[in-house]
Amino acid sequence: MAEAAFSHYEALLGTATARGHSLDLSQLIEPTDLADLDAPFSAEEIWEAVKRLPARKAPGLDGLCMLDHHQAGLLRCVPATL
């Protein structure tokens, strides 16, 4: 069975051939420092994202949509919990 699968996909993929042209991506894309992507979100960033959530979208993990949170006054607690 394994041999049949191997030969099937080997035939689909073919073999490597020499190429006449190539792309040097380092010439097309300049390097970027991505270290800040690992930084934790600030409380300000989280609060801004929460405030922008649409009111009538699907509920979150707690089963409440943002309208429910707003009406219950739960959004006032968010900055304190961050």
Short mmCIF file of C-alpha atoms in Angstrom, two decimals:
data_model
loop_
_atom_site.label_atom_id
_atom_site.label_comp_id
_atom_site.label_asym_id
_atom_site.label_seq_id
_atom_site.Cartn_x
_atom_site.Cartn_y
_atom_site.Cartn_z
CA MET A 1 0.00 0.00 0.00
CA ALA A 2 2.79 2.42 0.91
CA GLU A 3 4.61 1.64 -2.32
CA ALA A 4 1.47 2.37 -4.36
CA ALA A 5 0.99 5.72 -2.62
CA PHE A 6 4.66 6.62 -3.07
CA SER A 7 4.67 5.82 -6.79
CA HIS A 8 1.37 7.68 -7.31
CA TYR A 9 2.62 10.91 -5.74
CA GLU A 10 6.06 10.56 -7.27
CA ALA A 11 4.42 10.51 -10.71
CA LEU A 12 2.31 13.57 -9.83
CA LEU A 13 5.21 15.63 -8.55
CA GLY A 14 7.72 14.67 -11.19
CA THR A 15 11.43 15.22 -10.86
CA ALA A 16 13.62 18.26 -10.36
CA THR A 17 14.96 19.89 -13.50
CA ALA A 18 17.56 22.58 -14.06
CA ARG A 19 16.10 26.06 -14.34
CA GLY A 20 17.27 28.74 -16.72
CA HIS A 21 16.09 31.60 -14.49
CA SER A 22 15.76 32.11 -10.78
CA LEU A 23 14.49 34.75 -8.38
CA ASP A 24 16.67 36.31 -5.72
CA LEU A 25 14.03 37.33 -3.19
CA SER A 26 16.57 39.21 -1.09
CA GLN A 27 16.80 41.70 -3.98
CA LEU A 28 13.02 42.14 -4.12
CA ILE A 29 12.14 42.27 -0.42
CA GLU A 30 14.04 44.38 2.05
CA PRO A 31 14.64 42.86 5.49
CA THR A 32 12.31 43.99 8.27
CA ASP A 33 12.82 43.80 12.01
CA LEU A 34 9.96 41.63 13.27
CA ALA A 35 11.01 41.54 16.93
CA ASP A 36 8.14 43.82 17.96
CA LEU A 37 5.64 41.19 16.77
CA ASP A 38 6.60 39.08 19.80
CA ALA A 39 5.85 41.90 22.24
CA PRO A 40 2.74 41.46 24.41
CA PHE A 41 -0.32 43.60 23.66
CA SER A 42 -0.68 46.70 25.80
CA ALA A 43 -3.82 47.31 27.86
CA GLU A 44 -4.54 50.30 25.62
CA GLU A 45 -4.42 48.17 22.44
CA ILE A 46 -6.75 45.56 23.94
CA TRP A 47 -9.23 48.16 25.16
CA GLU A 48 -9.31 49.87 21.73
CA ALA A 49 -9.96 46.50 20.05
CA VAL A 50 -12.77 45.66 22.50
CA LYS A 51 -14.43 49.06 21.97
CA ARG A 52 -14.41 48.54 18.19
CA LEU A 53 -16.15 45.15 18.31
CA PRO A 54 -19.56 45.20 16.58
CA ALA A 55 -22.48 45.00 19.03
CA ARG A 56 -24.57 42.36 17.27
CA LYS A 57 -21.92 39.83 16.24
CA ALA A 58 -21.75 36.19 17.31
CA PRO A 59 -21.30 35.59 21.02
CA GLY A 60 -17.94 35.04 22.58
CA LEU A 61 -16.81 32.23 24.84
CA ASP A 62 -19.11 33.45 27.59
CA GLY A 63 -22.15 33.23 25.26
CA LEU A 64 -22.81 36.96 25.34
CA CYS A 65 -22.55 39.29 22.35
CA MET A 66 -21.00 42.73 22.76
CA LEU A 67 -24.46 44.32 23.05
CA ASP A 68 -25.11 42.21 26.15
CA HIS A 69 -21.76 43.25 27.62
CA HIS A 70 -22.50 46.89 26.89
CA GLN A 71 -26.02 46.78 28.35
CA ALA A 72 -24.83 44.97 31.46
CA GLY A 73 -22.06 47.51 31.97
CA LEU A 74 -19.42 44.81 31.71
CA LEU A 75 -17.26 46.87 29.37
CA ARG A 76 -16.55 49.32 32.19
CA CYS A 77 -14.70 46.50 33.99
CA VAL A 78 -12.37 45.69 31.11
CA PRO A 79 -9.67 48.33 31.71
CA ALA A 80 -9.52 47.37 35.39
CA THR A 81 -8.99 43.70 34.56
CA LEU A 82 -6.18 44.42 32.12
#
